[in-house]
Structure formats: structure tokens, C-alpha cells
């Protein structure tokens, strides 16, 4: 006890506790290495896909229903592989975030590319000429259901492609998200039945 009758402060900082908790506040948890790695991979993947969209040369010959169908098939295969990796992952929630960071940009950029090529091959397909940025903008307004009305599909092929994106949006947001959650739940159940990492 000191002269005031209280116990001496053993803290080297002159009052702050040394156990890692300051003034009743719990210690902040640092993000795990796995979380940082998953975040970095997700950001890198999305950035690389957008960069590829702007850099790759596209030809008017690439616009047809077959190429769109093949692209959507490739997105579905990548999604299925991602779901499989989630169920086997030690960090299924992080893998689900990575899966979304790959699948969503691929899906949206596929449609942006299709709109861009459609306008290039058949000028007047939309209410204004579309650059790559305009095509991506239109894709995102359709995906988010904002529909500002500044760019609209005018020709029948453009409207058909836009309708397929609308249906795809519902499937991606509803069904695909549910499948991802199911894969995460399955992996967590499997881990809780065995040893947790």
C-alpha cells in the first residue's frame, strides 16, 4: 500500500492494465492469416478479371448465342468446382467469399462483353453506342435492377440477351447463393464431427 492507502500500480504504463485489455474494452482480434490471404486473392482475382475485360481484344465475330452459352457453361463449371472446394476446405466461409469473388465478376463481365460485341456488330442494338465501360455499366444496372433507362436494348437480339441476364441474375442471387451456404454448412458440420483446425 502507498501513502493514499491504495495498492501500488504494477503496470509499467502508469495505470493501464498489462493483460491486453484496456479500460474494460476487449482486445481486438487480429484477422487470421487465412482471412488476409482470402481477401487478397479475392481482390486480385476481381481486379485481374476487370483488367482482362478492358485489355483483351474482342472481335465482332465472337458475338453469337453459342459463345454466350459456352461462357455461361464455363461459369457454371467454375462455380461447381468452387462449391466442391468449399466442402473440402478447412476455412469454408473464406472459400465461399473467394468463390463469389470469382464467379460474380465472371458472370457480369461475360454479359458486358456480349453487350459490347452486340453493339459493335449491329450498331443501334442499344439506345446509344456502347463502349466497354458503358457495357459494364448497363450490365450492372440490369443486375442491380436499378434500370435508370438511360441505356435500353432496342433490337430483338439485344432484348433476348438482356432477358437471359435477368433470369441469370435470379439464379445467381437465389439458387447459387443458397448452394454456397449449403456447402459452407456441410463443411462446418463435417469439421465439427472431426477435429477442428
Tab-separated table of C-alpha atoms in Angstrom:
chain	number	residue	atom	x	y	z
A	1	UNK	CA	0.000	0.000	0.000
A	2	UNK	CA	1.157	3.547	-0.723
A	3	UNK	CA	0.511	6.709	1.241
A	4	UNK	CA	-3.062	7.035	-0.075
A	5	UNK	CA	-3.948	3.563	1.115
A	6	UNK	CA	-4.306	2.033	-2.338
A	7	UNK	CA	-2.332	-0.783	-3.858
A	8	UNK	CA	0.637	0.268	-5.942
A	9	UNK	CA	0.185	0.164	-9.721
A	10	UNK	CA	2.195	-2.707	-11.141
A	11	UNK	CA	1.599	-1.558	-14.693
A	12	UNK	CA	4.635	-0.139	-16.499
A	13	UNK	CA	2.360	2.318	-18.332
A	14	UNK	CA	1.277	4.000	-15.115
A	15	UNK	CA	-2.301	2.843	-14.844
A	16	UNK	CA	-3.220	0.825	-17.898
A	17	UNK	CA	-3.584	-2.887	-17.214
A	18	UNK	CA	-0.956	-5.100	-18.794
A	19	UNK	CA	-3.184	-8.068	-19.618
A	20	UNK	CA	-4.098	-6.773	-23.101
A	21	UNK	CA	-7.445	-5.321	-22.077
A	22	UNK	CA	-7.607	-1.563	-21.803
A	23	UNK	CA	-10.187	0.220	-19.676
A	24	UNK	CA	-12.668	-2.635	-19.853
A	25	UNK	CA	-12.518	-2.951	-23.623
A	26	UNK	CA	-11.862	-6.425	-25.006
A	27	UNK	CA	-8.713	-6.924	-27.013
A	28	UNK	CA	-9.280	-6.664	-30.768
A	29	UNK	CA	-8.832	-9.898	-32.621
A	30	UNK	CA	-6.381	-9.701	-35.453
A	31	UNK	CA	-7.565	-11.072	-38.767
A	32	UNK	CA	-6.187	-14.529	-39.304
A	33	UNK	CA	-3.613	-15.202	-41.951
A	34	UNK	CA	-6.179	-17.275	-43.848
A	35	UNK	CA	-8.629	-14.331	-43.860
A	36	UNK	CA	-5.983	-11.949	-45.154
A	37	UNK	CA	-4.935	-14.421	-47.830
A	38	UNK	CA	-8.548	-14.989	-48.920
A	39	UNK	CA	-9.184	-11.249	-49.079
A	40	UNK	CA	-6.041	-10.657	-51.105
A	41	UNK	CA	-6.874	-13.473	-53.527
A	42	UNK	CA	-10.461	-12.228	-53.922
A	43	UNK	CA	-9.401	-8.654	-54.664
A	44	UNK	CA	-6.636	-9.833	-57.009
A	45	UNK	CA	-8.991	-12.142	-58.902
A	46	UNK	CA	-11.692	-9.496	-59.361
A	47	UNK	CA	-9.115	-6.889	-60.397
A	48	UNK	CA	-7.468	-9.252	-62.895
A	49	UNK	CA	-10.831	-10.135	-64.460
A	50	UNK	CA	-11.815	-6.479	-64.889
A	51	UNK	CA	-8.363	-5.661	-66.288
A	52	UNK	CA	-8.658	-8.547	-68.761
A	53	UNK	CA	-12.065	-7.242	-69.851
A	54	UNK	CA	-10.524	-3.899	-70.756
A	55	UNK	CA	-7.296	-5.240	-72.275
A	56	UNK	CA	-8.267	-8.334	-74.274
A	57	UNK	CA	-9.032	-7.748	-77.936
A	58	UNK	CA	-12.590	-8.706	-78.842
A	59	UNK	CA	-13.761	-9.366	-82.377
A	60	UNK	CA	-17.220	-8.840	-83.819
A	61	UNK	CA	-17.036	-12.488	-84.881
A	62	UNK	CA	-17.216	-13.512	-81.212
A	63	UNK	CA	-20.825	-12.395	-80.753
A	64	UNK	CA	-23.356	-15.175	-81.061
A	65	UNK	CA	-25.570	-17.294	-78.868
A	66	UNK	CA	-23.102	-20.183	-78.925
A	67	UNK	CA	-20.291	-18.133	-77.387
A	68	UNK	CA	-22.612	-16.754	-74.702
A	69	UNK	CA	-23.801	-20.288	-73.950
A	70	UNK	CA	-20.237	-21.595	-73.782
A	71	UNK	CA	-19.283	-18.731	-71.472
A	72	UNK	CA	-22.212	-19.407	-69.157
A	73	UNK	CA	-21.306	-23.104	-69.197
A	74	UNK	CA	-17.746	-22.241	-68.193
A	75	UNK	CA	-19.050	-20.064	-65.338
A	76	UNK	CA	-21.243	-22.972	-64.166
A	77	UNK	CA	-18.287	-25.396	-64.238
A	78	UNK	CA	-16.084	-22.953	-62.299
A	79	UNK	CA	-18.900	-22.473	-59.789
A	80	UNK	CA	-19.283	-26.248	-59.346
A	81	UNK	CA	-15.539	-26.603	-58.754
A	82	UNK	CA	-15.694	-23.772	-56.220
A	83	UNK	CA	-18.548	-25.468	-54.348
A	84	UNK	CA	-16.547	-28.695	-54.241
A	85	UNK	CA	-13.530	-26.857	-52.831
A	86	UNK	CA	-15.721	-25.216	-50.165
A	87	UNK	CA	-16.919	-28.576	-48.864
A	88	UNK	CA	-13.309	-29.792	-48.516
A	89	UNK	CA	-11.813	-26.578	-47.158
A	90	UNK	CA	-10.548	-26.013	-43.629
A	91	UNK	CA	-11.973	-22.483	-43.951
A	92	UNK	CA	-15.265	-22.938	-45.837
A	93	UNK	CA	-16.614	-19.434	-45.178
A	94	UNK	CA	-13.496	-17.854	-46.620
A	95	UNK	CA	-13.619	-20.163	-49.637
A	96	UNK	CA	-17.255	-19.134	-50.194
A	97	UNK	CA	-16.194	-15.475	-50.299
A	98	UNK	CA	-13.471	-16.368	-52.800
A	99	UNK	CA	-15.987	-18.316	-54.880
A	100	UNK	CA	-18.243	-15.269	-55.095
A	101	UNK	CA	-15.265	-13.049	-55.919
A	102	UNK	CA	-14.547	-15.281	-58.914
A	103	UNK	CA	-17.990	-16.311	-60.126
A	104	UNK	CA	-19.805	-12.973	-59.902
A	105	UNK	CA	-17.261	-10.910	-61.880
A	106	UNK	CA	-17.032	-13.668	-64.500
A	107	UNK	CA	-20.804	-13.742	-64.899
A	108	UNK	CA	-21.141	-9.954	-65.123
A	109	UNK	CA	-18.137	-9.459	-67.412
A	110	UNK	CA	-19.412	-12.173	-69.735
A	111	UNK	CA	-22.612	-10.178	-70.245
A	112	UNK	CA	-20.749	-6.866	-70.508
A	113	UNK	CA	-18.601	-8.385	-73.262
A	114	UNK	CA	-21.672	-9.725	-75.049
A	115	UNK	CA	-23.409	-6.335	-74.964
A	116	UNK	CA	-20.269	-4.599	-76.203
A	117	UNK	CA	-19.817	-7.028	-79.098
A	118	UNK	CA	-23.510	-6.934	-79.943
A	119	UNK	CA	-23.403	-3.163	-80.318
A	120	UNK	CA	-20.139	-3.413	-82.293
A	121	UNK	CA	-21.552	-5.974	-84.738
A	122	UNK	CA	-25.018	-4.420	-85.009
A	123	UNK	CA	-24.910	-0.681	-84.304
A	124	UNK	CA	-28.193	0.588	-82.896
A	125	UNK	CA	-28.820	-2.514	-80.776
A	126	UNK	CA	-28.952	-0.161	-77.798
A	127	UNK	CA	-30.230	3.368	-77.378
A	128	UNK	CA	-26.656	4.656	-77.575
A	129	UNK	CA	-23.321	3.355	-78.777
A	130	UNK	CA	-21.658	1.305	-76.050
A	131	UNK	CA	-18.031	1.499	-75.004
A	132	UNK	CA	-16.654	-1.216	-72.737
A	133	UNK	CA	-17.410	0.961	-69.723
A	134	UNK	CA	-20.942	1.649	-70.975
A	135	UNK	CA	-21.476	-2.082	-71.468
A	136	UNK	CA	-20.286	-2.838	-67.951
A	137	UNK	CA	-22.477	-0.035	-66.601
A	138	UNK	CA	-25.533	-1.440	-68.415
A	139	UNK	CA	-24.743	-4.930	-67.094
A	140	UNK	CA	-24.571	-3.667	-63.511
A	141	UNK	CA	-27.808	-1.676	-63.805
A	142	UNK	CA	-29.580	-4.788	-65.086
A	143	UNK	CA	-28.010	-6.915	-62.333
A	144	UNK	CA	-28.946	-4.484	-59.568
A	145	UNK	CA	-32.429	-3.970	-61.085
A	146	UNK	CA	-31.893	-0.204	-60.927
A	147	UNK	CA	-32.866	0.319	-64.551
A	148	UNK	CA	-32.180	4.043	-64.955
A	149	UNK	CA	-33.454	3.899	-68.520
A	150	UNK	CA	-30.553	5.865	-69.967
A	151	UNK	CA	-29.416	2.803	-71.934
A	152	UNK	CA	-32.021	0.391	-73.234
A	153	UNK	CA	-31.960	-2.591	-75.569
A	154	UNK	CA	-33.644	-1.698	-78.859
A	155	UNK	CA	-33.270	-4.729	-81.096
A	156	UNK	CA	-34.748	-8.154	-80.519
A	157	UNK	CA	-31.375	-9.925	-80.096
A	158	UNK	CA	-30.258	-7.303	-77.559
A	159	UNK	CA	-33.503	-7.715	-75.627
A	160	UNK	CA	-33.175	-11.510	-75.657
A	161	UNK	CA	-29.641	-11.316	-74.253
A	162	UNK	CA	-30.825	-8.843	-71.617
A	163	UNK	CA	-33.660	-11.190	-70.629
A	164	UNK	CA	-31.227	-14.089	-70.254
A	165	UNK	CA	-29.161	-11.918	-67.924
A	166	UNK	CA	-32.282	-11.126	-65.866
A	167	UNK	CA	-33.001	-14.839	-65.463
A	168	UNK	CA	-29.332	-15.487	-64.725
A	169	UNK	CA	-29.369	-12.761	-62.069
A	170	UNK	CA	-32.198	-14.521	-60.250
A	171	UNK	CA	-30.379	-17.843	-60.437
A	172	UNK	CA	-27.075	-16.365	-59.260
A	173	UNK	CA	-28.557	-14.393	-56.386
A	174	UNK	CA	-31.074	-17.010	-55.282
A	175	UNK	CA	-30.011	-20.510	-56.203
A	176	UNK	CA	-26.224	-20.075	-56.344
A	177	UNK	CA	-26.112	-18.228	-53.028
A	178	UNK	CA	-28.178	-20.973	-51.409
A	179	UNK	CA	-25.839	-23.618	-52.827
A	180	UNK	CA	-22.833	-21.762	-51.406
A	181	UNK	CA	-24.451	-21.526	-47.964
A	182	UNK	CA	-25.295	-25.222	-48.130
A	183	UNK	CA	-21.691	-26.079	-48.992
A	184	UNK	CA	-20.434	-23.979	-46.072
A	185	UNK	CA	-22.899	-25.634	-43.652
A	186	UNK	CA	-21.871	-29.076	-44.907
A	187	UNK	CA	-18.177	-28.319	-44.400
A	188	UNK	CA	-18.767	-26.872	-40.919
A	189	UNK	CA	-20.796	-29.949	-39.924
A	190	UNK	CA	-18.054	-32.233	-41.223
A	191	UNK	CA	-15.417	-30.301	-39.289
A	192	UNK	CA	-17.425	-30.275	-36.073
A	193	UNK	CA	-17.753	-34.057	-36.341
A	194	UNK	CA	-13.969	-34.401	-36.519
A	195	UNK	CA	-11.117	-32.272	-35.311
A	196	UNK	CA	-11.366	-28.550	-35.877
A	197	UNK	CA	-8.385	-26.749	-37.335
